[in-house]
Short mmCIF file of C-alpha atoms in Angstrom, two decimals:
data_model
loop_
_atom_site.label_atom_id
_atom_site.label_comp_id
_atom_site.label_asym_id
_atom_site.label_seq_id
_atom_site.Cartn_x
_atom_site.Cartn_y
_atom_site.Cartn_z
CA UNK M 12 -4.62 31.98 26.37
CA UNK M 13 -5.73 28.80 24.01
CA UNK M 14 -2.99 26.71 22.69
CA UNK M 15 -3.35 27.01 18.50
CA UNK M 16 -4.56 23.30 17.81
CA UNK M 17 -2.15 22.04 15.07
CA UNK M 18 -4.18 21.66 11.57
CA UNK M 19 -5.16 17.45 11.17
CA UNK M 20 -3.22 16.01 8.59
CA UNK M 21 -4.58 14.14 6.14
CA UNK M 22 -3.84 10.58 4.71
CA UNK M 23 -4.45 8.43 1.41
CA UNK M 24 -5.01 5.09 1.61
CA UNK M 25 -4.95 3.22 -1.94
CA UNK M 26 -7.15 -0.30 -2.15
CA UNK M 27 -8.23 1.00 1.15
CA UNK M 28 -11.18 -0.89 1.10
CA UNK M 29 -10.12 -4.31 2.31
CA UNK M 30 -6.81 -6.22 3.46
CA UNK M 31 -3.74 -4.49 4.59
CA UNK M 32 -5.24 -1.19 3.48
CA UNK M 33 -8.34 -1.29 5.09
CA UNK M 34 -5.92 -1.66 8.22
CA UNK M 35 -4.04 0.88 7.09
CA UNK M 36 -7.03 3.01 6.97
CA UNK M 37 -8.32 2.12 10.02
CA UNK M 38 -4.92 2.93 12.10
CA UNK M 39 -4.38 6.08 11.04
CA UNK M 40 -7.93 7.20 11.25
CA UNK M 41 -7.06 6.24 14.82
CA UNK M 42 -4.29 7.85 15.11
CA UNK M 43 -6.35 11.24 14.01
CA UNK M 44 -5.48 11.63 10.34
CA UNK M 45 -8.37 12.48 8.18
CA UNK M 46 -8.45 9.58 5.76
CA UNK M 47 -9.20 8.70 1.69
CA UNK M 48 -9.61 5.84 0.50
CA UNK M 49 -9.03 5.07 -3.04
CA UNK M 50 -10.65 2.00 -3.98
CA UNK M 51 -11.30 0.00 -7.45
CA UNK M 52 -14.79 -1.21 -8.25
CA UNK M 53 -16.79 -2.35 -5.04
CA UNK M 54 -18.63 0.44 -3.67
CA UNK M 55 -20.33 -1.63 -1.12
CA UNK M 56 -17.09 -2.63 0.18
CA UNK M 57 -16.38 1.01 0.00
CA UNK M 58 -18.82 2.81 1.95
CA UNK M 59 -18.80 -0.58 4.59
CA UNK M 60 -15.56 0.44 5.60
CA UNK M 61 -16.31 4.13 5.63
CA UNK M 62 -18.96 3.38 8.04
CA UNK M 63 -17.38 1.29 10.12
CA UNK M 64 -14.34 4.14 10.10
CA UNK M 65 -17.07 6.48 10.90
CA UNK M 66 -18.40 5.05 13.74
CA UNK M 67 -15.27 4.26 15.32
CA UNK M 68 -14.46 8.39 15.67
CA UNK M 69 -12.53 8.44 12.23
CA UNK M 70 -13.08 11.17 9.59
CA UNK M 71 -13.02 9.33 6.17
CA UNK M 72 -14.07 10.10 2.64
CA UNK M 73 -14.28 7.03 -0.08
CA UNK M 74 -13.11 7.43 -3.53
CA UNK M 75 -13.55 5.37 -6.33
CA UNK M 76 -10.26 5.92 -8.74
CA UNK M 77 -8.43 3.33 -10.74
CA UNK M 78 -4.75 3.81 -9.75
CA UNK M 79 -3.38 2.90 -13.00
CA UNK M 80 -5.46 5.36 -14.82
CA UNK M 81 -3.70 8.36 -14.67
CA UNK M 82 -6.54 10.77 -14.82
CA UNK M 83 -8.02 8.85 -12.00
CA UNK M 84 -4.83 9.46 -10.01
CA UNK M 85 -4.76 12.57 -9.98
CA UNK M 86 -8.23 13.21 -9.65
CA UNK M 87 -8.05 11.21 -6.38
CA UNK M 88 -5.37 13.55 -4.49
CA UNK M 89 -7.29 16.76 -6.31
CA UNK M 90 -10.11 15.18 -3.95
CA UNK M 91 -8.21 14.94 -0.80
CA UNK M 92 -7.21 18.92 -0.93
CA UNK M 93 -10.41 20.00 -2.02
CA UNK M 94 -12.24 17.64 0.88
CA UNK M 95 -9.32 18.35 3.97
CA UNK M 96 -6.86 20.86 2.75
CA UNK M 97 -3.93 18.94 1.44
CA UNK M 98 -2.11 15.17 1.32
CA UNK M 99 0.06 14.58 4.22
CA UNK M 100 0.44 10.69 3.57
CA UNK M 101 0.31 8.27 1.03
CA UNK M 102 -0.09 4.57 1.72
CA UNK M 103 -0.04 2.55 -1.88
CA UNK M 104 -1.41 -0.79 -1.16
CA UNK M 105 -3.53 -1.06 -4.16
CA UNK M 106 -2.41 -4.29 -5.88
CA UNK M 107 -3.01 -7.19 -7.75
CA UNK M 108 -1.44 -10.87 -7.50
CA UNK M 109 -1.26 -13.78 -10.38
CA UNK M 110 0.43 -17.12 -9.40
CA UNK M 111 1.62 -19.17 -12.04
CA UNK M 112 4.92 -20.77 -13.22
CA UNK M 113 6.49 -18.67 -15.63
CA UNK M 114 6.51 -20.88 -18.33
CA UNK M 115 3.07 -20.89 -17.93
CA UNK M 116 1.99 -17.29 -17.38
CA UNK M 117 0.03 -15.80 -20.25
CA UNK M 118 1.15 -12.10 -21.98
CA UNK M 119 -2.71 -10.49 -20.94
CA UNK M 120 -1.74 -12.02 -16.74
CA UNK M 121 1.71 -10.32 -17.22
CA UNK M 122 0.22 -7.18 -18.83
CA UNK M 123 -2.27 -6.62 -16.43
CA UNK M 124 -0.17 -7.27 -13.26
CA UNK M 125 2.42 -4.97 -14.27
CA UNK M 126 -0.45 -2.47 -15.26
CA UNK M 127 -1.74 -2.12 -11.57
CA UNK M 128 1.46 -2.53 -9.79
CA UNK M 129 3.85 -0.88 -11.45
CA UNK M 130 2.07 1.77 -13.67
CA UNK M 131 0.19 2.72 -10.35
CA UNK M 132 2.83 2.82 -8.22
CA UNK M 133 4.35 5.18 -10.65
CA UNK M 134 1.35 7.07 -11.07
CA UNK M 135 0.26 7.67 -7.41
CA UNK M 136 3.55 8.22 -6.60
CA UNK M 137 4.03 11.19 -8.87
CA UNK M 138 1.23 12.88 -8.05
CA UNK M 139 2.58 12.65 -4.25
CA UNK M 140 6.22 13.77 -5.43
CA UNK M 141 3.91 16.86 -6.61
CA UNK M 142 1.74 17.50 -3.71
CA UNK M 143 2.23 16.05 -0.23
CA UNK M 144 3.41 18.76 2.42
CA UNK M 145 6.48 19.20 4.24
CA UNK M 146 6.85 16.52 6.78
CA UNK M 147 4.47 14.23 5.00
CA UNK M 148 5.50 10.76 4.05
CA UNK M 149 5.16 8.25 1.14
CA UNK M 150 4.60 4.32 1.62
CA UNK M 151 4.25 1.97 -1.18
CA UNK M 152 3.38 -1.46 -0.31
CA UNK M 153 6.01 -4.03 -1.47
CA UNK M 154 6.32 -8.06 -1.10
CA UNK M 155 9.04 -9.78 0.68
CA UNK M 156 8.95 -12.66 -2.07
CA UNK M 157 10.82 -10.26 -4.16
CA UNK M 158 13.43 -11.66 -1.58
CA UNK M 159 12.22 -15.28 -1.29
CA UNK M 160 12.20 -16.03 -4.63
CA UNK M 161 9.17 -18.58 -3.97
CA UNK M 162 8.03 -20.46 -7.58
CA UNK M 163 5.32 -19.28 -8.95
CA UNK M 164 5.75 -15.71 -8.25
CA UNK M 165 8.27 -14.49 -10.91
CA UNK M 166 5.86 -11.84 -12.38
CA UNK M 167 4.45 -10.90 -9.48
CA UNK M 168 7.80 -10.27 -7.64
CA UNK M 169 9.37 -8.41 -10.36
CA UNK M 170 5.99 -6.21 -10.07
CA UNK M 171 7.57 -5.96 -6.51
CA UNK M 172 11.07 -5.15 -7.38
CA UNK M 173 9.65 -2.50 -10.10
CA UNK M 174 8.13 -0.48 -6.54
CA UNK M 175 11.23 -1.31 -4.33
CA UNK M 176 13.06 0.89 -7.24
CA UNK M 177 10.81 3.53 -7.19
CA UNK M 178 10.54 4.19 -3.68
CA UNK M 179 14.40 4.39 -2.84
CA UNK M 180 14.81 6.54 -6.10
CA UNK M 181 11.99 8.67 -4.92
CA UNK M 182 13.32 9.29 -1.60
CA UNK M 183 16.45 10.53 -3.11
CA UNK M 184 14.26 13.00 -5.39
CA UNK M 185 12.78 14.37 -2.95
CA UNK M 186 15.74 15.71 -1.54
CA UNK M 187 14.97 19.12 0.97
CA UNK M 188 11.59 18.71 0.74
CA UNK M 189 10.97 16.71 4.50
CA UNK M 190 9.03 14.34 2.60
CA UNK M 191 9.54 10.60 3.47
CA UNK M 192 9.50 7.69 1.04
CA UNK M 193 9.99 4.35 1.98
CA UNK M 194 8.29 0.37 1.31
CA UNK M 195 6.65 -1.90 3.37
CA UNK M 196 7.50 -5.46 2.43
CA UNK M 197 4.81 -8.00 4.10
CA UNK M 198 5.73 -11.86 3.96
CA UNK M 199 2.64 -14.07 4.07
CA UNK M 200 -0.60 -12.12 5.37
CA UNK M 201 -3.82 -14.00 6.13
CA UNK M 202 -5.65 -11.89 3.42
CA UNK M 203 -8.19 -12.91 0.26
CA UNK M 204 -5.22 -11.69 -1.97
CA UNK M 205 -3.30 -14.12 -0.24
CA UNK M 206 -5.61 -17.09 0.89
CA UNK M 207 -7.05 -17.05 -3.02
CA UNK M 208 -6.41 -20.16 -4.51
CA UNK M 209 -4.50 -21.76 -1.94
CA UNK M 210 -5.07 -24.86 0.14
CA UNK M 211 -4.85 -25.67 3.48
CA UNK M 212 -1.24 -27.38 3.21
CA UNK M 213 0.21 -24.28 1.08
CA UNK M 214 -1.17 -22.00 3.80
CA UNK M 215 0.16 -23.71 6.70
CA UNK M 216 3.71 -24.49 4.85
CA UNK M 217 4.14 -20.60 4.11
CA UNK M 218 2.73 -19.86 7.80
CA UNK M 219 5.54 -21.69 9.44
CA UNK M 220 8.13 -20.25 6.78
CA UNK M 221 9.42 -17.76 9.61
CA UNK M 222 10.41 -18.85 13.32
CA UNK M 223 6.92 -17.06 14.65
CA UNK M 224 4.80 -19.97 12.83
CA UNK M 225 2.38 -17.59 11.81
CA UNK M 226 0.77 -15.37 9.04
CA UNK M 227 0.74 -12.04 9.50
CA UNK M 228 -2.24 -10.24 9.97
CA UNK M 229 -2.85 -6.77 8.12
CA UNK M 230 -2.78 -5.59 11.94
CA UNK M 231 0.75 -6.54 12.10
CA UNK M 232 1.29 -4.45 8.73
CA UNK M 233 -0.36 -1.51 9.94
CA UNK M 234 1.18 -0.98 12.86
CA UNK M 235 4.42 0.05 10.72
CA UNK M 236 3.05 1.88 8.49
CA UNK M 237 1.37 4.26 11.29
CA UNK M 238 5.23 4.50 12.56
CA UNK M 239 6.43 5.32 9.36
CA UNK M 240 3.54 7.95 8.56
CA UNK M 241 4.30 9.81 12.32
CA UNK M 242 7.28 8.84 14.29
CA UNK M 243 9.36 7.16 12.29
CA UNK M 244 10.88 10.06 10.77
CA UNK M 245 14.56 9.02 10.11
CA UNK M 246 14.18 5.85 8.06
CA UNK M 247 13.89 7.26 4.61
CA UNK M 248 14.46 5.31 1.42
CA UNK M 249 14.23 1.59 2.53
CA UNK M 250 12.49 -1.42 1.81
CA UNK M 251 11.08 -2.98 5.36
CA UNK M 252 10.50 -6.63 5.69
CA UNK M 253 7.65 -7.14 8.01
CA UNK M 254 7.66 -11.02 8.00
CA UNK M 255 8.31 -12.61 11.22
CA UNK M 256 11.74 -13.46 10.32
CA UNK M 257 11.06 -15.58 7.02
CA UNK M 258 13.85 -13.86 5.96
#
């Protein structure tokens, strides 16, 4: 007598085309999760990574959505149960970052910032509230400068702190339903969104802010958000630093 094979659950990766969720992707495609990923404007980016997913064993589908549009949302997880059968996990690393001294930060930066990061984190995570399965699990990418206080990222922070909110609330919310929410809180990752703008000296000063003297690579960052999309049922509702000890 065959053994039933347990149905493949199914994961979404937001800005899944590059950095941390690329990673992101790319883990839990290995890990056997069918995989979307949600991704803004660059469509050869896009279907790169699919291939490259592909080819590795993985089962992926690309989607082009806007997060902060909230059509686009929903239109995105509408595609994940239409393409696999339902949304197991959500990984929200879509983002944007602006680096300038408050004093100098213009209303359109601030607007725009908070647009992406907040209003999408809010959108995508409403639509999972709505429609990830039992034993599924929510994981909204967070920043641990929200806890370094570092000058130069005030808006970008309280973008942070605005997702930190919503994901403990969430958790709570989602009270009975076997549904996990919690954040993943990188410190300095050897990404573009990071390296942008930045020169040598400013990279190697934040590198050897934690007793590791490194960046983190969006391999290190993956690696807990596969635990916290499979094992790592009972942490629910926190905020993980994944820094190397900066803090």
């Amino acid at each position: 007598m065959t053994t039933p094979t347990a149905p493949r659950r199914v994961a979404i990766v937001t800005g899944g085309s590059r950095g941390i969720g690329r990673q992101s992707a790319e883990r839990l495609a290995a890990d056997g999760l069918a995989v979307i990923i949600a991704y803004a404007s660059n469509d050869r980016e896009a279907q790169e990574t699919v291939a490259a997913l592909q080819a590795a064993g993985g089962t992926v589908t690309a989607v082009r959505a806007e997060v902060s549009d909230e059509g686009a949302a929903e239109a995105l997880f509408t595609t994940a149960e239409q393409t696999y059968g339902g949304v197991d996990v959500v990984v929200h690393a879509a983002g944007i970052m602006r680096l300038k001294p408050l004093a100098e930060f213009q209303v359109d930066d601030f607007d725009r910032l908070h647009r992406v990061n907040v209003r999408g984190t809010f959108l995508v995570n409403r639509q999972a509230a709505r429609r990830v399965r039992a034993g599924g699990a929510v994981i909204n990418l967070s920043s641990s400068v929200v806890e370094l206080a570092l000058p130069t990222y005030a808006p970008y922070a309280a973008s942070k702190g605005a997702v930190d909110a919503l994901t403990r609330i969430l958790s709570k919310e989602l009270r009975g339903r076997d549904i996990t929410v919690n954040a993943v809180a990188p410190g300095p990752v050897a990404t573009d969104l990071f390296l942008d703008g930045k020169d040598e000296a400013t990279v190697e000063r934040l590198a050897k802010m934690n007793p590791l003297e490194r960046l983190g690579t969006p391999g290190d960052i993956a690696e807990v958000v596969s635990f916290l999309a499979g094992p790592g049922r009972w942490i629910n509702g926190q905020v993980i630093r994944v820094n190397g000890g900066a803090i």
